Amino acid sequence: MKLNIKNMVCSRCLKVLRQELEQLGIKVSSIELGVLVIDEMAGNHTEILAKIESVLHTNKFEIIHSPEEVLVEKIKHFLLCKIEEPPLDSTVNLSQILSTEFNHEYKSLSKLFSHFENTTLEKYFIKLKIEKVKQLIQLRQYTFSEIGHLLDYSSVNHLSRQFKEITGESMTEYKNAELANRRPYDEIS
C-alpha cells in the first residue's frame, strides 16, 4: 500500500514515523519524504489504515489523496532540498527551475500551489530562505554578506530588508536575541 504524506520535511520525520508504525506491528516497506509504502498485511485493511492515520495525525502528518496535492507537496520538498544545500544558483530563476523539474508551465504550478497552500510560490520560497537565514545566523559561521551570497540575494541590504519584513526584527537583533525564534519548515505557509 502506497500513501502520499503531507508535511514530511526531514530525515527525523522518516525515522519517527517508521519507528512508531513498526511498534504497532505495521511493516514499512519503504519511506521517503512524502511517500510511505506499507507491506500488505493480513487483517482488517480499515483497521490498519486507521492505525496508520492515527500515527500520522499524532505527528502532524496527513494522507494526501489528490494528484494535485501530491504535486504541491513534491514542489515543497524540491524547494526544501534547494534551501538545504546552498549556494543557490543565481543563473536560473525559480520559475525556470520549477518548470523544468515538474514539466509544467510555471503559471499553472503557481496557481495550483496558491490554491492548496494559500500563499504564492514566491512568498513560500522567500519564507523558506528566511528560515535558512535564521539557521545560518545561529551557526555563527558566516557573515551576513556571506549568508546573502549563499542564498542568492543581490546584496546584504536586500536580505536585511526582506528579513525585517518577514520577521519584524533586524538580523542583528535576531543574532543577539536570547531565544532564537525559528519555525519548523512544515509550519511555513
PDB file of N, CA, C and O in Angstrom, residues 78-125:
ATOM      1  N   PHE A  78      10.981  19.739  -3.111  1.00  0.00           N
ATOM      2  CA  PHE A  78      12.024  20.188  -4.026  1.00  0.00           C
ATOM      3  C   PHE A  78      12.638  21.500  -3.531  1.00  0.00           C
ATOM      4  O   PHE A  78      13.867  21.654  -3.488  1.00  0.00           O
ATOM      5  N   LEU A  79      11.783  22.446  -3.132  1.00  0.00           N
ATOM      6  CA  LEU A  79      12.280  23.738  -2.642  1.00  0.00           C
ATOM      7  C   LEU A  79      13.054  23.582  -1.337  1.00  0.00           C
ATOM      8  O   LEU A  79      14.074  24.241  -1.135  1.00  0.00           O
ATOM      9  N   LEU A  80      12.591  22.701  -0.477  1.00  0.00           N
ATOM     10  CA  LEU A  80      13.319  22.427   0.766  1.00  0.00           C
ATOM     11  C   LEU A  80      14.717  21.891   0.482  1.00  0.00           C
ATOM     12  O   LEU A  80      15.691  22.288   1.121  1.00  0.00           O
ATOM     13  N   CYS A  81      14.806  20.984  -0.469  1.00  0.00           N
ATOM     14  CA  CYS A  81      16.122  20.433  -0.838  1.00  0.00           C
ATOM     15  C   CYS A  81      17.031  21.520  -1.394  1.00  0.00           C
ATOM     16  O   CYS A  81      18.227  21.545  -1.101  1.00  0.00           O
ATOM     17  N   LYS A  82      16.470  22.433  -2.175  1.00  0.00           N
ATOM     18  CA  LYS A  82      17.256  23.547  -2.726  1.00  0.00           C
ATOM     19  C   LYS A  82      17.819  24.408  -1.596  1.00  0.00           C
ATOM     20  O   LYS A  82      18.986  24.794  -1.616  1.00  0.00           O
ATOM     21  N   ILE A  83      16.986  24.700  -0.616  1.00  0.00           N
ATOM     22  CA  ILE A  83      17.392  25.550   0.505  1.00  0.00           C
ATOM     23  C   ILE A  83      18.444  24.867   1.372  1.00  0.00           C
ATOM     24  O   ILE A  83      19.340  25.507   1.899  1.00  0.00           O
ATOM     25  N   GLU A  84      18.331  23.581   1.531  1.00  0.00           N
ATOM     26  CA  GLU A  84      19.234  22.859   2.429  1.00  0.00           C
ATOM     27  C   GLU A  84      20.659  22.745   1.891  1.00  0.00           C
ATOM     28  O   GLU A  84      21.565  22.436   2.638  1.00  0.00           O
ATOM     29  N   GLU A  85      20.836  22.979   0.611  1.00  0.00           N
ATOM     30  CA  GLU A  85      22.173  22.830   0.034  1.00  0.00           C
ATOM     31  C   GLU A  85      22.630  24.083  -0.697  1.00  0.00           C
ATOM     32  O   GLU A  85      22.757  24.084  -1.914  1.00  0.00           O
ATOM     33  N   PRO A  86      22.849  25.188   0.061  1.00  0.00           N
ATOM     34  CA  PRO A  86      23.335  26.392  -0.605  1.00  0.00           C
ATOM     35  C   PRO A  86      24.755  26.180  -1.112  1.00  0.00           C
ATOM     36  O   PRO A  86      25.424  25.260  -0.638  1.00  0.00           O
ATOM     37  N   PRO A  87      25.246  26.936  -2.050  1.00  0.00           N
ATOM     38  CA  PRO A  87      24.643  28.176  -2.532  1.00  0.00           C
ATOM     39  C   PRO A  87      23.564  27.917  -3.591  1.00  0.00           C
ATOM     40  O   PRO A  87      23.632  26.943  -4.331  1.00  0.00           O
ATOM     41  N   LEU A  88      22.595  28.820  -3.608  1.00  0.00           N
ATOM     42  CA  LEU A  88      21.561  28.763  -4.640  1.00  0.00           C
ATOM     43  C   LEU A  88      22.148  29.277  -5.943  1.00  0.00           C
ATOM     44  O   LEU A  88      23.024  30.128  -5.942  1.00  0.00           O
ATOM     45  N   ASP A  89      21.644  28.768  -7.035  1.00  0.00           N
ATOM     46  CA  ASP A  89      22.155  29.127  -8.365  1.00  0.00           C
ATOM     47  C   ASP A  89      21.459  30.386  -8.871  1.00  0.00           C
ATOM     48  O   ASP A  89      20.259  30.364  -9.146  1.00  0.00           O
ATOM     49  N   SER A  90      22.198  31.459  -8.984  1.00  0.00           N
ATOM     50  CA  SER A  90      21.610  32.720  -9.428  1.00  0.00           C
ATOM     51  C   SER A  90      21.482  32.821 -10.942  1.00  0.00           C
ATOM     52  O   SER A  90      20.900  33.772 -11.441  1.00  0.00           O
ATOM     53  N   THR A  91      21.989  31.855 -11.681  1.00  0.00           N
ATOM     54  CA  THR A  91      21.930  31.945 -13.137  1.00  0.00           C
ATOM     55  C   THR A  91      20.579  31.502 -13.705  1.00  0.00           C
ATOM     56  O   THR A  91      20.257  31.816 -14.843  1.00  0.00           O
ATOM     57  N   VAL A  92      19.800  30.781 -12.902  1.00  0.00           N
ATOM     58  CA  VAL A  92      18.492  30.320 -13.362  1.00  0.00           C
ATOM     59  C   VAL A  92      17.459  30.738 -12.321  1.00  0.00           C
ATOM     60  O   VAL A  92      17.651  30.528 -11.129  1.00  0.00           O
ATOM     61  N   ASN A  93      16.348  31.335 -12.788  1.00  0.00           N
ATOM     62  CA  ASN A  93      15.368  31.774 -11.800  1.00  0.00           C
ATOM     63  C   ASN A  93      14.433  30.640 -11.395  1.00  0.00           C
ATOM     64  O   ASN A  93      14.355  29.603 -12.040  1.00  0.00           O
ATOM     65  N   LEU A  94      13.727  30.867 -10.307  1.00  0.00           N
ATOM     66  CA  LEU A  94      12.866  29.856  -9.702  1.00  0.00           C
ATOM     67  C   LEU A  94      11.825  29.310 -10.680  1.00  0.00           C
ATOM     68  O   LEU A  94      11.601  28.104 -10.741  1.00  0.00           O
ATOM     69  N   SER A  95      11.228  30.187 -11.450  1.00  0.00           N
ATOM     70  CA  SER A  95      10.192  29.734 -12.383  1.00  0.00           C
ATOM     71  C   SER A  95      10.754  28.760 -13.414  1.00  0.00           C
ATOM     72  O   SER A  95      10.125  27.742 -13.724  1.00  0.00           O
ATOM     73  N   GLN A  96      11.942  29.023 -13.913  1.00  0.00           N
ATOM     74  CA  GLN A  96      12.570  28.118 -14.883  1.00  0.00           C
ATOM     75  C   GLN A  96      12.911  26.773 -14.244  1.00  0.00           C
ATOM     76  O   GLN A  96      12.696  25.720 -14.841  1.00  0.00           O
ATOM     77  N   ILE A  97      13.446  26.820 -13.045  1.00  0.00           N
ATOM     78  CA  ILE A  97      13.830  25.588 -12.346  1.00  0.00           C
ATOM     79  C   ILE A  97      12.611  24.705 -12.122  1.00  0.00           C
ATOM     80  O   ILE A  97      12.633  23.508 -12.414  1.00  0.00           O
ATOM     81  N   LEU A  98      11.527  25.296 -11.616  1.00  0.00           N
ATOM     82  CA  LEU A  98      10.326  24.515 -11.323  1.00  0.00           C
ATOM     83  C   LEU A  98       9.653  24.002 -12.595  1.00  0.00           C
ATOM     84  O   LEU A  98       9.188  22.862 -12.628  1.00  0.00           O
ATOM     85  N   SER A  99       9.607  24.827 -13.613  1.00  0.00           N
ATOM     86  CA  SER A  99       9.014  24.397 -14.888  1.00  0.00           C
ATOM     87  C   SER A  99       9.755  23.194 -15.462  1.00  0.00           C
ATOM     88  O   SER A  99       9.146  22.230 -15.919  1.00  0.00           O
ATOM     89  N   THR A 100      11.056  23.247 -15.405  1.00  0.00           N
ATOM     90  CA  THR A 100      11.879  22.153 -15.907  1.00  0.00           C
ATOM     91  C   THR A 100      11.725  20.902 -15.048  1.00  0.00           C
ATOM     92  O   THR A 100      11.510  19.799 -15.557  1.00  0.00           O
ATOM     93  N   GLU A 101      11.810  21.068 -13.745  1.00  0.00           N
ATOM     94  CA  GLU A 101      11.751  19.942 -12.817  1.00  0.00           C
ATOM     95  C   GLU A 101      10.420  19.197 -12.883  1.00  0.00           C
ATOM     96  O   GLU A 101      10.375  17.977 -12.820  1.00  0.00           O
ATOM     97  N   PHE A 102       9.327  19.953 -13.009  1.00  0.00           N
ATOM     98  CA  PHE A 102       7.996  19.329 -12.941  1.00  0.00           C
ATOM     99  C   PHE A 102       7.281  19.261 -14.279  1.00  0.00           C
ATOM    100  O   PHE A 102       6.135  18.837 -14.353  1.00  0.00           O
ATOM    101  N   ASN A 103       7.964  19.679 -15.341  1.00  0.00           N
ATOM    102  CA  ASN A 103       7.435  19.567 -16.694  1.00  0.00           C
ATOM    103  C   ASN A 103       6.036  20.179 -16.830  1.00  0.00           C
ATOM    104  O   ASN A 103       5.132  19.584 -17.429  1.00  0.00           O
ATOM    105  N   HIS A 104       5.870  21.335 -16.218  1.00  0.00           N
ATOM    106  CA  HIS A 104       4.633  22.105 -16.301  1.00  0.00           C
ATOM    107  C   HIS A 104       5.006  23.575 -16.466  1.00  0.00           C
ATOM    108  O   HIS A 104       6.083  23.994 -16.045  1.00  0.00           O
ATOM    109  N   GLU A 105       4.103  24.346 -17.027  1.00  0.00           N
ATOM    110  CA  GLU A 105       4.326  25.780 -17.087  1.00  0.00           C
ATOM    111  C   GLU A 105       4.312  26.329 -15.667  1.00  0.00           C
ATOM    112  O   GLU A 105       3.509  25.904 -14.834  1.00  0.00           O
ATOM    113  N   TYR A 106       5.179  27.282 -15.432  1.00  0.00           N
ATOM    114  CA  TYR A 106       5.270  27.853 -14.096  1.00  0.00           C
ATOM    115  C   TYR A 106       3.934  28.451 -13.657  1.00  0.00           C
ATOM    116  O   TYR A 106       3.539  28.305 -12.498  1.00  0.00           O
ATOM    117  N   LYS A 107       3.248  29.092 -14.571  1.00  0.00           N
ATOM    118  CA  LYS A 107       1.970  29.733 -14.238  1.00  0.00           C
ATOM    119  C   LYS A 107       0.981  28.717 -13.658  1.00  0.00           C
ATOM    120  O   LYS A 107       0.306  28.998 -12.671  1.00  0.00           O
ATOM    121  N   SER A 108       0.913  27.535 -14.246  1.00  0.00           N
ATOM    122  CA  SER A 108      -0.024  26.519 -13.740  1.00  0.00           C
ATOM    123  C   SER A 108       0.452  25.952 -12.400  1.00  0.00           C
ATOM    124  O   SER A 108      -0.358  25.696 -11.505  1.00  0.00           O
ATOM    125  N   LEU A 109       1.762  25.786 -12.240  1.00  0.00           N
ATOM    126  CA  LEU A 109       2.299  25.331 -10.954  1.00  0.00           C
ATOM    127  C   LEU A 109       2.009  26.353  -9.856  1.00  0.00           C
ATOM    128  O   LEU A 109       1.594  25.988  -8.750  1.00  0.00           O
ATOM    129  N   SER A 110       2.211  27.609 -10.184  1.00  0.00           N
ATOM    130  CA  SER A 110       1.996  28.682  -9.223  1.00  0.00           C
ATOM    131  C   SER A 110       0.527  28.756  -8.807  1.00  0.00           C
ATOM    132  O   SER A 110       0.200  28.907  -7.627  1.00  0.00           O
ATOM    133  N   LYS A 111      -0.356  28.646  -9.774  1.00  0.00           N
ATOM    134  CA  LYS A 111      -1.796  28.705  -9.497  1.00  0.00           C
ATOM    135  C   LYS A 111      -2.219  27.521  -8.612  1.00  0.00           C
ATOM    136  O   LYS A 111      -2.957  27.694  -7.639  1.00  0.00           O
ATOM    137  N   LEU A 112      -1.732  26.337  -8.940  1.00  0.00           N
ATOM    138  CA  LEU A 112      -2.044  25.141  -8.163  1.00  0.00           C
ATOM    139  C   LEU A 112      -1.510  25.273  -6.731  1.00  0.00           C
ATOM    140  O   LEU A 112      -2.214  24.988  -5.761  1.00  0.00           O
ATOM    141  N   PHE A 113      -0.277  25.722  -6.606  1.00  0.00           N
ATOM    142  CA  PHE A 113       0.349  25.887  -5.303  1.00  0.00           C
ATOM    143  C   PHE A 113      -0.453  26.880  -4.462  1.00  0.00           C
ATOM    144  O   PHE A 113      -0.760  26.612  -3.290  1.00  0.00           O
ATOM    145  N   SER A 114      -0.797  28.007  -5.031  1.00  0.00           N
ATOM    146  CA  SER A 114      -1.565  29.031  -4.309  1.00  0.00           C
ATOM    147  C   SER A 114      -2.917  28.503  -3.854  1.00  0.00           C
ATOM    148  O   SER A 114      -3.380  28.821  -2.759  1.00  0.00           O
ATOM    149  N   HIS A 115      -3.538  27.692  -4.689  1.00  0.00           N
ATOM    150  CA  HIS A 115      -4.848  27.127  -4.354  1.00  0.00           C
ATOM    151  C   HIS A 115      -4.769  26.259  -3.099  1.00  0.00           C
ATOM    152  O   HIS A 115      -5.623  26.357  -2.215  1.00  0.00           O
ATOM    153  N   PHE A 116      -3.766  25.408  -3.003  1.00  0.00           N
ATOM    154  CA  PHE A 116      -3.670  24.473  -1.882  1.00  0.00           C
ATOM    155  C   PHE A 116      -2.959  25.045  -0.659  1.00  0.00           C
ATOM    156  O   PHE A 116      -3.212  24.623   0.462  1.00  0.00           O
ATOM    157  N   GLU A 117      -2.049  25.982  -0.855  1.00  0.00           N
ATOM    158  CA  GLU A 117      -1.236  26.485   0.257  1.00  0.00           C
ATOM    159  C   GLU A 117      -1.622  27.888   0.726  1.00  0.00           C
ATOM    160  O   GLU A 117      -1.066  28.391   1.691  1.00  0.00           O
ATOM    161  N   ASN A 118      -2.527  28.541   0.037  1.00  0.00           N
ATOM    162  CA  ASN A 118      -2.976  29.890   0.400  1.00  0.00           C
ATOM    163  C   ASN A 118      -1.837  30.909   0.477  1.00  0.00           C
ATOM    164  O   ASN A 118      -1.868  31.829   1.280  1.00  0.00           O
ATOM    165  N   THR A 119      -0.811  30.680  -0.323  1.00  0.00           N
ATOM    166  CA  THR A 119       0.279  31.633  -0.490  1.00  0.00           C
ATOM    167  C   THR A 119       0.885  31.370  -1.865  1.00  0.00           C
ATOM    168  O   THR A 119       0.677  30.305  -2.449  1.00  0.00           O
ATOM    169  N   THR A 120       1.630  32.328  -2.365  1.00  0.00           N
ATOM    170  CA  THR A 120       2.256  32.112  -3.666  1.00  0.00           C
ATOM    171  C   THR A 120       3.539  31.305  -3.510  1.00  0.00           C
ATOM    172  O   THR A 120       4.115  31.246  -2.418  1.00  0.00           O
ATOM    173  N   LEU A 121       3.976  30.732  -4.595  1.00  0.00           N
ATOM    174  CA  LEU A 121       5.255  30.013  -4.593  1.00  0.00           C
ATOM    175  C   LEU A 121       6.395  30.935  -4.180  1.00  0.00           C
ATOM    176  O   LEU A 121       7.263  30.544  -3.405  1.00  0.00           O
ATOM    177  N   GLU A 122       6.383  32.147  -4.706  1.00  0.00           N
ATOM    178  CA  GLU A 122       7.454  33.097  -4.413  1.00  0.00           C
ATOM    179  C   GLU A 122       7.508  33.424  -2.920  1.00  0.00           C
ATOM    180  O   GLU A 122       8.580  33.408  -2.311  1.00  0.00           O
ATOM    181  N   LYS A 123       6.341  33.710  -2.329  1.00  0.00           N
ATOM    182  CA  LYS A 123       6.313  34.038  -0.902  1.00  0.00           C
ATOM    183  C   LYS A 123       6.733  32.840  -0.060  1.00  0.00           C
ATOM    184  O   LYS A 123       7.448  32.987   0.933  1.00  0.00           O
ATOM    185  N   TYR A 124       6.302  31.654  -0.459  1.00  0.00           N
ATOM    186  CA  TYR A 124       6.687  30.446   0.265  1.00  0.00           C
ATOM    187  C   TYR A 124       8.205  30.264   0.217  1.00  0.00           C
ATOM    188  O   TYR A 124       8.835  30.008   1.232  1.00  0.00           O
ATOM    189  N   PHE A 125       8.785  30.442  -0.969  1.00  0.00           N
ATOM    190  CA  PHE A 125      10.226  30.267  -1.121  1.00  0.00           C
ATOM    191  C   PHE A 125      10.996  31.317  -0.320  1.00  0.00           C
ATOM    192  O   PHE A 125      12.014  31.004   0.317  1.00  0.00           O
TER     193      PHE A 125
END
